[in-house]
XYZ file of C-alpha atoms in Angstrom:
726
model
C 344.136 -0.104 173.917
C 342.941 2.851 173.083
C 339.632 2.236 174.982
C 341.684 1.049 178.187
C 343.219 4.597 178.314
C 340.491 6.386 180.106
C 341.440 4.430 183.094
C 344.448 7.011 183.382
C 341.927 9.427 184.314
C 341.645 10.361 187.941
C 338.752 13.398 187.579
C 335.881 14.000 190.073
C 332.618 13.259 189.014
C 329.802 15.761 188.831
C 327.067 13.690 187.653
C 324.966 10.648 189.007
C 324.359 8.590 185.842
C 328.733 8.753 186.163
C 328.153 7.304 190.059
C 329.400 3.986 190.557
C 329.360 3.559 194.117
C 325.780 4.168 194.722
C 327.692 7.732 196.744
C 324.545 9.681 195.111
C 322.086 8.889 198.075
C 325.083 10.050 200.449
C 325.570 13.063 198.208
C 321.498 14.093 198.737
C 321.873 13.781 202.354
C 324.509 16.110 202.558
C 322.559 18.753 200.467
C 319.900 18.449 203.067
C 322.022 18.767 206.177
C 323.370 22.209 204.343
C 319.697 23.496 203.557
C 319.262 23.003 207.374
C 322.170 25.203 208.544
C 321.181 28.622 210.005
C 319.802 30.925 207.379
C 322.157 34.123 208.063
C 322.873 34.120 211.664
C 326.251 32.847 211.430
C 328.584 30.433 209.915
C 329.226 26.971 209.591
C 332.579 24.264 209.112
C 331.766 21.088 207.728
C 333.685 18.388 207.070
C 333.888 15.719 204.508
C 336.153 13.088 205.929
C 337.342 10.151 204.115
C 340.787 7.913 202.810
C 342.955 9.182 200.697
C 341.397 7.765 197.007
C 338.367 7.327 198.579
C 336.183 9.173 196.393
C 335.633 12.460 198.437
C 336.660 15.237 195.241
C 333.127 13.041 193.487
C 331.063 13.513 195.756
C 331.650 17.276 196.704
C 330.902 17.452 193.044
C 327.545 15.658 193.053
C 327.112 17.947 196.004
C 328.181 20.586 194.288
C 325.982 20.221 191.206
C 322.824 19.454 193.331
C 323.321 22.547 194.797
C 323.783 24.324 191.787
C 320.449 22.686 189.836
C 318.543 22.609 192.310
C 318.879 25.250 194.609
C 320.341 28.051 192.868
C 317.892 30.420 194.306
C 319.311 29.950 197.683
C 323.425 28.743 197.780
C 326.163 30.387 195.888
C 328.865 27.774 195.992
C 332.212 28.463 195.007
C 335.336 26.422 195.051
C 338.562 27.298 196.779
C 341.932 24.693 196.619
C 344.600 26.087 198.507
C 346.728 23.290 196.825
C 346.874 25.018 193.672
C 348.767 28.287 195.167
C 352.793 28.120 195.389
C 352.912 31.079 198.223
C 351.133 32.046 201.418
C 350.154 35.452 199.962
C 349.091 33.225 196.817
C 347.130 31.463 199.511
C 345.184 34.156 200.984
C 345.131 36.163 198.172
C 342.733 32.835 196.296
C 340.931 32.648 199.921
C 339.200 36.268 199.638
C 339.077 36.349 195.838
C 336.617 33.091 196.027
C 334.911 34.549 198.521
C 334.553 37.917 196.818
C 333.109 35.836 193.370
C 330.402 34.801 195.213
C 329.358 38.606 195.385
C 326.515 39.502 192.512
C 327.883 41.560 189.840
C 325.885 44.229 191.222
C 327.104 44.091 194.433
C 330.518 44.250 193.773
C 330.113 48.078 193.555
C 328.255 48.535 196.982
C 328.516 47.800 200.529
C 329.374 44.020 200.441
C 332.218 44.472 197.608
C 333.814 47.441 199.838
C 333.434 46.687 202.977
C 334.711 43.060 202.619
C 337.777 44.545 201.235
C 337.974 47.026 204.069
C 337.554 44.053 206.402
C 339.969 41.692 204.406
C 342.527 44.782 204.211
C 342.346 45.702 208.099
C 342.745 42.206 209.497
C 345.540 41.343 206.472
C 347.646 44.642 206.542
C 346.743 47.123 209.147
C 345.556 44.376 211.596
C 348.971 42.655 211.565
C 347.975 39.322 211.359
C 348.945 38.862 207.499
C 350.959 41.489 204.980
C 349.352 41.531 201.712
C 349.737 45.210 199.879
C 346.142 46.630 199.555
C 346.420 47.043 195.668
C 347.139 43.127 195.115
C 344.102 42.366 197.203
C 342.080 45.079 195.162
C 343.002 43.112 192.193
C 342.598 39.859 193.165
C 338.958 40.565 194.482
C 338.501 42.360 191.475
C 338.201 45.963 191.955
C 340.688 47.445 188.966
C 340.764 51.069 190.236
C 343.949 51.182 192.919
C 342.612 55.022 193.363
C 339.146 54.501 194.276
C 340.047 51.789 196.531
C 342.446 54.064 198.429
C 340.040 56.872 198.966
C 337.320 54.031 200.268
C 339.413 52.126 202.271
C 340.309 56.397 204.144
C 337.506 56.878 204.679
C 336.315 52.865 206.106
C 339.852 52.421 207.641
C 340.244 55.693 209.439
C 341.437 55.476 213.120
C 338.217 55.360 214.543
C 337.065 52.256 212.060
C 338.132 49.292 214.553
C 337.950 45.575 213.253
C 334.535 44.555 214.958
C 332.901 48.340 213.355
C 334.058 46.872 209.955
C 332.924 43.588 210.554
C 329.334 44.947 211.625
C 328.930 46.670 208.515
C 330.025 43.928 206.533
C 327.205 41.839 208.487
C 324.589 44.125 208.001
C 325.904 44.283 203.935
C 326.604 40.073 203.712
C 322.745 40.226 204.893
C 321.184 42.178 201.129
C 322.655 39.098 199.779
C 320.082 37.030 198.139
C 321.904 33.760 198.693
C 324.374 32.273 201.019
C 327.675 31.227 200.177
C 328.971 27.633 200.498
C 332.963 28.082 200.192
C 334.253 23.855 198.915
C 337.967 23.556 200.135
C 339.755 20.145 198.308
C 343.103 18.505 199.448
C 343.415 20.368 202.702
C 345.647 17.163 203.224
C 347.873 17.850 200.944
C 349.000 21.135 202.533
C 352.639 22.154 204.301
C 351.746 22.326 208.206
C 352.280 26.365 207.601
C 350.109 26.438 204.929
C 347.526 24.400 206.697
C 347.580 26.560 209.455
C 346.908 29.411 207.062
C 343.739 28.439 205.803
C 342.063 27.828 209.356
C 343.146 31.062 210.218
C 341.521 32.555 207.220
C 338.877 30.895 208.423
C 339.051 31.521 211.570
C 339.713 35.048 211.593
C 338.277 36.777 207.986
C 335.813 33.556 207.141
C 333.590 33.161 209.556
C 330.728 35.270 208.568
C 327.073 35.064 208.960
C 326.053 33.457 205.571
C 329.125 32.242 204.681
C 329.545 28.439 205.484
C 332.417 25.805 204.535
C 332.900 22.415 203.352
C 335.656 20.796 203.588
C 337.564 17.286 202.499
C 340.639 15.839 203.843
C 341.824 12.395 205.486
C 341.748 12.752 209.002
C 344.753 10.587 209.204
C 346.823 12.377 207.101
C 345.264 15.636 208.284
C 346.806 14.995 211.949
C 349.981 13.403 211.003
C 350.389 16.882 209.292
C 348.499 19.464 212.213
C 351.429 17.372 214.720
C 354.228 18.829 212.851
C 353.044 22.376 212.998
C 354.842 24.874 215.809
C 351.035 24.831 216.957
C 350.754 21.379 218.336
C 354.349 20.532 218.696
C 354.380 16.646 217.741
C 351.738 15.877 220.272
C 348.180 13.991 218.173
C 346.202 15.262 221.374
C 346.535 19.412 220.565
C 346.418 18.566 216.919
C 343.190 16.756 217.126
C 341.727 19.409 219.872
C 342.852 21.827 217.351
C 340.810 20.635 214.370
C 338.273 20.125 216.509
C 337.900 23.578 217.459
C 337.376 24.287 213.397
C 334.865 21.835 211.834
C 331.206 21.724 213.658
C 329.719 19.036 211.524
C 331.826 15.856 210.795
C 330.343 13.852 207.396
C 332.535 10.750 207.269
C 332.454 9.166 203.959
C 330.693 5.697 203.789
C 333.685 3.288 202.889
C 333.334 1.110 199.497
C 332.254 -1.921 199.887
C 334.139 -5.272 198.999
C 331.006 -5.812 196.303
C 331.318 -2.327 194.992
C 335.273 -2.547 194.564
C 334.758 -5.648 192.280
C 332.416 -4.501 190.407
C 334.752 -1.312 189.648
C 337.746 -3.736 189.144
C 335.465 -5.721 186.557
C 334.631 -3.166 185.059
C 338.788 -2.098 184.650
C 338.989 -5.379 183.308
C 336.542 -5.827 180.758
C 337.753 -2.741 178.932
C 341.775 -3.843 179.082
C 340.642 -7.246 177.157
C 338.128 -5.496 174.950
C 340.990 -3.634 173.549
C 343.650 -6.802 173.075
C 343.792 -7.397 169.211
C 343.454 -10.901 170.054
C 341.604 -12.737 172.709
C 343.372 -14.608 175.644
C 342.765 -18.224 176.555
C 339.889 -19.202 178.789
C 342.701 -20.244 181.099
C 344.604 -17.570 181.824
C 340.495 -15.470 181.999
C 339.945 -18.126 185.127
C 343.556 -17.554 186.681
C 343.288 -13.555 186.490
C 339.776 -13.392 188.050
C 340.984 -16.120 190.672
C 343.910 -13.374 191.772
C 341.596 -10.414 191.409
C 338.865 -12.016 193.625
C 342.136 -12.936 196.330
C 342.848 -11.106 199.078
C 346.172 -10.701 197.803
C 345.861 -7.518 196.229
C 344.743 -5.254 199.454
C 345.116 -1.879 198.341
C 342.338 -2.068 195.637
C 340.234 -1.543 197.764
C 339.183 2.765 196.948
C 338.265 3.990 193.647
C 341.395 5.898 193.454
C 343.862 3.278 193.655
C 341.970 0.612 191.626
C 341.911 3.484 188.795
C 346.081 4.127 189.419
C 346.418 0.318 189.238
C 344.994 -0.440 186.147
C 346.114 3.084 185.124
C 349.482 1.454 185.251
C 348.426 -2.088 183.833
C 346.814 -0.013 180.566
C 349.526 1.903 180.268
C 352.153 -1.037 179.640
C 350.092 -3.732 178.487
C 350.268 -3.269 174.958
C 354.067 -3.660 175.481
C 353.954 -6.886 176.676
C 350.043 -8.583 175.417
C 350.604 -12.252 174.033
C 354.139 -12.101 175.340
C 353.972 -12.808 179.070
C 351.620 -14.218 181.295
C 348.636 -11.957 181.608
C 348.093 -13.035 185.530
C 351.475 -12.883 185.853
C 352.244 -9.378 184.732
C 349.150 -8.235 186.129
C 350.242 -9.104 189.851
C 353.794 -7.910 189.530
C 351.907 -4.613 188.219
C 350.484 -4.336 191.567
C 353.892 -4.901 193.441
C 354.958 -1.933 191.001
C 352.275 0.122 191.304
C 352.447 0.301 195.107
C 355.668 -1.157 196.276
C 358.168 0.474 193.481
C 361.007 -0.255 195.560
C 360.221 -3.826 196.230
C 359.610 -4.191 192.673
C 363.654 -3.507 192.187
C 364.729 -5.925 194.310
C 362.704 -8.950 193.032
C 364.483 -7.961 189.869
C 367.707 -8.116 191.279
C 366.971 -11.249 193.215
C 366.032 -13.019 190.027
C 368.345 -16.304 190.844
C 366.900 -16.323 194.579
C 363.306 -15.765 192.705
C 363.809 -18.376 190.409
C 365.214 -21.719 192.727
C 365.248 -22.850 195.930
C 368.038 -20.312 197.270
C 367.363 -18.850 200.127
C 367.990 -14.479 199.802
C 371.133 -13.161 201.267
C 372.002 -9.946 202.498
C 375.368 -8.415 201.030
C 377.602 -9.987 203.481
C 376.139 -13.476 202.878
C 374.077 -13.753 205.674
C 370.218 -15.016 205.209
C 367.311 -12.644 204.522
C 363.403 -13.242 205.011
C 360.909 -12.083 202.122
C 359.371 -10.519 204.702
C 362.019 -9.186 205.764
C 363.225 -7.801 202.718
C 359.515 -6.310 201.714
C 359.616 -4.175 205.051
C 363.057 -2.804 204.116
C 361.702 -1.829 200.940
C 359.214 0.672 201.939
C 356.267 -2.143 202.867
C 354.036 -1.528 205.448
C 354.676 -4.536 208.163
C 350.885 -4.696 208.281
C 351.280 -5.746 204.226
C 354.367 -7.622 204.273
C 353.121 -11.096 204.664
C 350.477 -10.993 202.072
C 352.815 -8.953 199.220
C 354.788 -11.857 200.680
C 352.096 -14.689 199.054
C 351.514 -12.676 195.987
C 355.140 -12.599 195.265
C 355.241 -16.553 196.439
C 352.471 -17.403 194.216
C 353.996 -16.207 190.747
C 357.314 -17.365 191.882
C 356.406 -20.879 193.010
C 360.025 -22.503 192.654
C 361.534 -19.618 194.975
C 362.330 -20.132 198.913
C 359.540 -18.542 200.703
C 358.619 -19.407 204.263
C 354.578 -18.375 203.225
C 353.401 -20.048 200.161
C 351.142 -19.175 197.429
C 349.129 -21.924 196.975
C 348.388 -22.869 193.730
C 346.589 -19.461 193.027
C 348.582 -18.415 189.260
C 348.725 -22.568 188.613
C 347.760 -24.272 185.914
C 350.066 -23.110 183.191
C 354.169 -23.013 182.547
C 353.827 -20.709 179.519
C 355.260 -17.639 179.181
C 355.399 -17.430 183.520
C 357.757 -14.791 184.983
C 358.950 -18.091 187.090
C 360.257 -19.193 183.828
C 364.077 -18.089 183.242
C 363.357 -17.292 179.318
C 360.834 -14.828 180.745
C 361.612 -13.209 183.607
C 362.918 -10.444 181.687
C 360.298 -9.714 180.410
C 358.467 -8.318 183.384
C 360.906 -6.003 184.266
C 362.078 -4.822 180.184
C 358.354 -4.178 179.343
C 359.141 -6.011 175.729
C 360.875 -8.399 174.393
C 364.440 -7.867 175.573
C 367.590 -7.824 173.396
C 368.823 -11.683 172.731
C 365.502 -13.039 172.807
C 363.380 -13.806 170.211
C 359.559 -11.986 169.627
C 356.439 -14.033 169.014
C 355.632 -11.337 166.589
C 358.330 -12.349 164.981
C 357.864 -15.728 164.648
C 354.008 -15.319 163.882
C 355.453 -12.870 161.227
C 357.640 -16.270 159.789
C 354.237 -18.136 159.606
C 352.291 -16.190 157.959
C 354.527 -16.139 155.179
C 355.121 -19.918 154.869
C 353.508 -21.448 152.284
C 354.314 -18.325 149.724
C 357.361 -17.808 147.762
C 360.038 -17.745 149.867
C 359.457 -20.326 152.119
C 362.586 -22.175 152.254
C 364.075 -19.272 153.601
C 361.624 -18.828 156.005
C 362.052 -22.043 157.663
C 365.543 -21.847 157.570
C 365.202 -18.641 159.808
C 363.298 -20.710 162.254
C 365.690 -23.389 162.128
C 368.398 -20.645 162.632
C 366.325 -19.388 165.781
C 366.400 -22.820 166.913
C 370.068 -24.038 166.626
C 371.036 -20.263 168.398
C 367.981 -19.757 170.951
C 366.627 -23.214 170.990
C 365.139 -22.761 174.594
C 363.702 -19.730 173.881
C 361.844 -20.488 170.944
C 360.905 -23.992 171.911
C 358.490 -22.997 174.606
C 356.922 -20.532 171.924
C 356.691 -22.733 168.569
C 354.592 -24.885 171.604
C 352.396 -21.874 172.661
C 351.766 -20.491 169.090
C 350.977 -24.358 167.372
C 347.533 -24.281 168.167
C 346.433 -21.380 166.034
C 348.311 -22.435 162.917
C 347.010 -24.180 160.104
C 347.517 -27.518 158.269
C 350.163 -26.133 155.961
C 352.092 -24.512 158.707
C 351.895 -27.269 160.968
C 353.742 -29.616 158.237
C 356.464 -26.473 157.894
C 356.954 -26.398 161.115
C 357.610 -30.314 161.605
C 360.071 -29.767 158.763
C 361.798 -27.662 160.668
C 362.291 -29.802 163.668
C 362.954 -32.703 161.944
C 365.801 -30.867 160.244
C 366.932 -29.752 164.023
C 366.613 -32.992 165.112
C 369.368 -34.207 162.117
C 371.586 -31.445 163.388
C 371.255 -32.311 166.600
C 372.525 -35.957 166.346
C 375.187 -35.171 164.373
C 376.433 -33.181 167.427
C 376.063 -36.045 169.731
C 372.569 -35.196 171.406
C 369.445 -36.654 170.839
C 366.461 -34.050 171.364
C 363.380 -37.248 171.670
C 364.955 -37.339 174.876
C 363.621 -33.625 175.596
C 359.979 -33.949 176.481
C 359.245 -30.951 175.015
C 360.508 -31.552 171.686
C 359.483 -34.772 171.801
C 355.493 -34.019 172.553
C 355.973 -30.846 169.644
C 356.697 -33.348 167.455
C 354.915 -36.353 167.799
C 351.278 -34.118 167.748
C 352.648 -32.093 164.706
C 352.973 -35.785 162.924
C 350.130 -36.951 164.464
C 347.857 -34.206 163.212
C 349.386 -34.028 159.967
C 346.314 -33.481 157.482
C 346.161 -35.915 154.130
C 347.170 -32.600 152.286
C 350.425 -31.725 153.807
C 351.971 -35.133 153.504
C 353.299 -34.772 150.228
C 355.178 -31.302 151.114
C 356.412 -33.427 154.418
C 357.689 -36.139 152.261
C 359.274 -33.829 149.278
C 361.151 -32.085 151.952
C 362.516 -34.612 154.036
C 364.690 -37.148 152.598
C 367.320 -37.451 154.652
C 367.849 -40.134 156.151
C 368.581 -39.195 159.608
C 364.940 -37.219 158.933
C 363.119 -40.373 157.912
C 364.476 -42.183 161.158
C 363.213 -39.240 163.163
C 359.473 -39.977 161.498
C 360.262 -43.084 162.065
C 360.895 -42.696 165.751
C 358.166 -40.756 166.143
C 355.690 -43.153 165.089
C 356.934 -45.756 167.270
C 355.936 -43.072 170.648
C 352.752 -42.796 169.475
C 352.182 -45.441 172.293
C 352.500 -42.515 174.588
C 349.530 -41.397 173.004
C 345.556 -42.123 174.203
C 344.741 -44.765 171.720
C 342.258 -42.449 169.873
C 345.082 -39.836 168.995
C 347.094 -43.007 166.927
C 345.672 -43.314 164.201
C 347.633 -40.004 162.174
C 350.911 -39.863 160.587
C 350.602 -43.652 158.512
C 349.887 -42.067 155.008
C 353.562 -39.905 155.273
C 355.044 -42.976 156.238
C 353.660 -44.955 153.927
C 354.898 -42.584 151.280
C 359.043 -42.854 152.387
C 358.397 -46.220 153.620
C 360.503 -47.310 150.384
C 363.757 -45.388 151.761
C 363.492 -48.108 154.872
C 365.467 -50.803 153.227
C 368.177 -49.037 151.975
C 368.941 -47.140 155.192
C 368.991 -50.382 157.573
C 370.864 -51.933 154.771
C 373.428 -49.238 155.228
C 373.953 -50.120 159.051
C 374.197 -54.207 158.448
C 378.453 -53.753 158.402
C 378.106 -52.847 161.745
C 377.465 -55.343 165.305
C 373.790 -55.236 165.580
C 373.710 -54.166 169.246
C 375.487 -51.234 168.066
C 372.327 -50.145 166.071
C 369.332 -51.011 167.772
C 367.645 -48.231 166.233
C 367.278 -50.257 163.218
C 365.198 -53.069 165.167
C 363.129 -50.619 165.799
C 362.837 -48.563 162.448
C 361.748 -52.311 161.287
C 359.260 -53.015 163.883
C 357.641 -49.271 162.911
C 357.981 -50.684 158.885
C 356.142 -53.360 159.757
C 352.935 -51.484 161.335
C 353.151 -49.469 158.179
C 353.519 -52.188 155.289
C 353.029 -55.189 157.132
C 355.119 -57.747 158.376
C 355.773 -59.672 155.426
C 357.868 -57.469 153.410
C 359.819 -56.765 156.644
C 359.882 -60.556 157.567
C 361.474 -61.319 154.201
C 363.975 -58.446 154.166
C 365.521 -59.405 158.031
C 365.427 -62.855 157.121
C 367.988 -62.423 154.183
C 369.616 -59.847 155.484
C 370.331 -62.547 158.780
C 371.266 -65.023 156.819
C 373.528 -63.210 154.281
C 376.997 -64.304 155.008
C 378.465 -60.939 154.789
C 376.306 -59.283 157.275
C 377.281 -58.477 160.609
C 373.879 -58.827 162.018
C 373.692 -62.360 164.046
C 369.977 -63.821 164.792
C 371.252 -64.533 168.638
C 371.951 -60.668 168.740
C 368.709 -59.566 167.370
C 367.574 -61.740 170.315
C 369.513 -60.082 172.808
C 368.741 -56.535 171.333
C 364.486 -57.585 172.058
C 365.248 -57.542 175.741
C 364.126 -54.046 177.487
C 364.168 -53.146 181.004
C 368.383 -52.717 180.975
C 370.186 -49.409 179.835
C 373.631 -49.359 178.083
C 376.499 -48.654 180.233
C 380.262 -48.478 180.210
C 381.164 -52.182 180.016
C 377.973 -53.585 179.513
C 374.555 -53.321 180.539
C 372.592 -52.045 184.023
C 369.728 -54.528 184.721
C 366.639 -52.267 185.660
C 364.115 -53.453 188.207
C 361.651 -54.615 185.287
C 362.910 -56.288 182.411
C 361.455 -58.593 179.724
C 362.284 -60.020 176.395
C 359.906 -57.988 173.647
C 358.115 -60.601 171.925
C 356.036 -58.328 169.923
C 359.300 -56.319 168.276
C 361.185 -59.557 167.823
C 357.973 -61.269 166.187
C 357.059 -58.050 164.258
C 360.783 -58.322 162.694
C 361.258 -61.730 161.874
C 358.860 -64.813 161.281
C 358.469 -66.751 164.950
C 358.790 -70.225 163.226
C 361.846 -69.667 161.725
C 363.725 -67.739 164.445
C 362.831 -70.872 166.679
C 364.100 -73.159 163.985
C 367.426 -71.264 163.896
C 367.767 -71.130 167.694
C 366.510 -74.429 168.594
C 369.332 -75.913 169.784
C 370.312 -73.072 172.166
C 366.444 -72.980 173.023
C 366.292 -76.352 174.345
C 369.766 -76.072 176.232
C 368.589 -72.723 177.824
C 368.842 -72.478 181.689
C 367.807 -69.502 183.840
C 370.553 -66.809 183.628
C 371.747 -64.046 186.414
C 370.384 -61.670 184.648
C 367.241 -62.639 187.361
C 369.187 -60.561 189.894
C 367.824 -56.669 189.156
C 370.584 -54.096 189.796
C 373.329 -55.823 188.550
C 376.172 -54.909 185.309
C 376.313 -57.705 182.918
C 377.511 -58.369 179.770
C 375.322 -58.830 176.405
C 376.140 -62.062 176.156
C 373.822 -62.432 179.316
C 371.018 -60.346 177.853
C 371.494 -63.393 175.180
C 371.284 -65.896 177.579
C 368.280 -64.744 179.101
C 366.499 -64.252 175.878
C 366.743 -68.031 175.070
C 365.168 -68.600 178.123
C 362.270 -67.145 177.703
C 362.073 -68.700 174.502
C 362.719 -72.016 176.319
C 359.857 -70.653 178.863
C 357.296 -69.782 176.299
C 357.761 -72.950 174.649
C 356.883 -75.098 177.686
C 354.569 -73.094 178.385
C 352.498 -73.911 175.113
C 353.187 -77.693 175.253
C 351.477 -77.896 178.900
C 349.156 -76.225 177.617
C 348.535 -78.463 174.401
C 349.212 -81.461 177.062
C 346.084 -80.062 179.305
C 343.929 -79.482 176.397
C 344.725 -83.023 175.005
C 343.741 -84.680 178.525
C 340.742 -82.747 179.334
C 336.896 -83.911 179.089
C 335.208 -83.266 176.252
C 331.666 -81.554 176.276
C 329.941 -85.233 177.090
C 332.424 -86.315 179.960
C 334.907 -88.714 177.927
C 338.561 -88.474 178.003
C 339.981 -86.708 174.957
């Protein structure tokens, strides 16, 4: 991330090659204006005006460098920054020190330097306008011999030497200087009212000397606000403006930053940020980040300083959270933190209201609107609606009257709106109680070497203790795993399934767990099959794998081929597992039918048919053939006291015929099928006993036999190709 640290700098530029906003042309025009100022007859005050952070200091740097490089024989440029001094005395001394520094050394012992001191001392000390001791003034202006200064001042400042006479002498002395002087004064809009008036008074009373010109830089709105608070304006904006117009003769308005220029600057910052990441972000994250940056929600990213300030904040904190949070969400919340820090704190306090549709309330329980919350946290009213839309885009489930649209949609991984990741956006890292992706990646990196069982145990422990936190991270990391690491993960999930089942929980009812497990099964490589088959020997773990195999119907047809080799390796365990269940009635262990059907898919129906027929005919077995028929009715749900009939139900003949031969089944139930009638199961949304499912199954077989008879009769009576009766 070191490459992005240059964003923290807010230094002005001095070279045209560093000009990213095409300001060099405007800088040359200012130089032209300065060149056309009167030679040595008068003094002019120019003002470069632009908002805070718009690049005024950089433009001053370009102007200064141009004058020093191409017009040094005509101009001597000196800088004075009143914001850098800490007192009014220091401000006055610094002002004259700047002017004095512009006088060449060989003029310091001549009339120009001495007369400048005398004139300043007359005004500052004897004139009563300001009070600065002469010795301090002398040292500041480069005269290190106070005794000599006193002698000189005694001659120049006798009772007959009026201020006007001193000024005349100084004008004559300055006329001999080889260059005109340009005093550049920046950061005027940062001064307090008394400091600002002092600078203007110095310019008016002391600095308006022939050949000495001034280039000021300030944000006009801020400067007028400061002036309005002074004793001079007494709260009147008109008086403040009138006073400023008396000071400034030439107004130079800074060109606005074009949206294209701002976007180019933003993109440059983004490229620097992303280039420093230890691993790239996904294309989806890039696309969503670009959508955010090109939207109108980040309205303050319109000036160089605000753009630099914002990306400096992102660059400073990104190393703490990169790849642990969603980057577009992090950038959006960094914008809130940078420009609206009180609102950012308020968001953390209102976690539940952001993650749910519960409306925000005040301390008295009264309902609040988010724009009101924003303005109460210092957001200007003109920006409140926009910032609420930005927050709504990050937290789409929150109760916002104005939606953020689908700007940041398209993913649910590591989002700020996820309760398991929310704290990371405010803790700037992995908070206590969470498990970092780095820790998980470290475990996977060691799997396959010595200590494999211990590393798998760590993963199992995390899943056991922090299932909701860890499972999404495993899903996010899975695409970057190799074949062996995926096999280890499948083993861990199978063992977690077994442990959860022992506690009465079926994890395959959870979509996230099921989808990840199913994906790992179908992408299992041939080389990793033996590892899994040797590691998963418990009957519940084998049941887990067979259930996954049956769930492949949820996948596209092209993705259903994987996993067969693994199940072939462990299929020999199925008869043992099923046999252990034959002492229970079949409706209580219906999963056995699904497992047998999957077994038939893996090893072929004959093996399964032989085993199931033998078991159903065994006198000691609790399994009955009619129960098998009832268990194959789908579209019903077990409830207390019976089964709830759904809207769509039928007899699953594919499963039925996968586990027993159709001819054998029809023969075993011949009499009952022949006498079957339509049952009350035809009425949906009713609760029925298991016997009703058996009756429905018999009826469906009865109907299917009749359908076959009718088809045979129709074909028997159909004419042949010659048109004769069959």
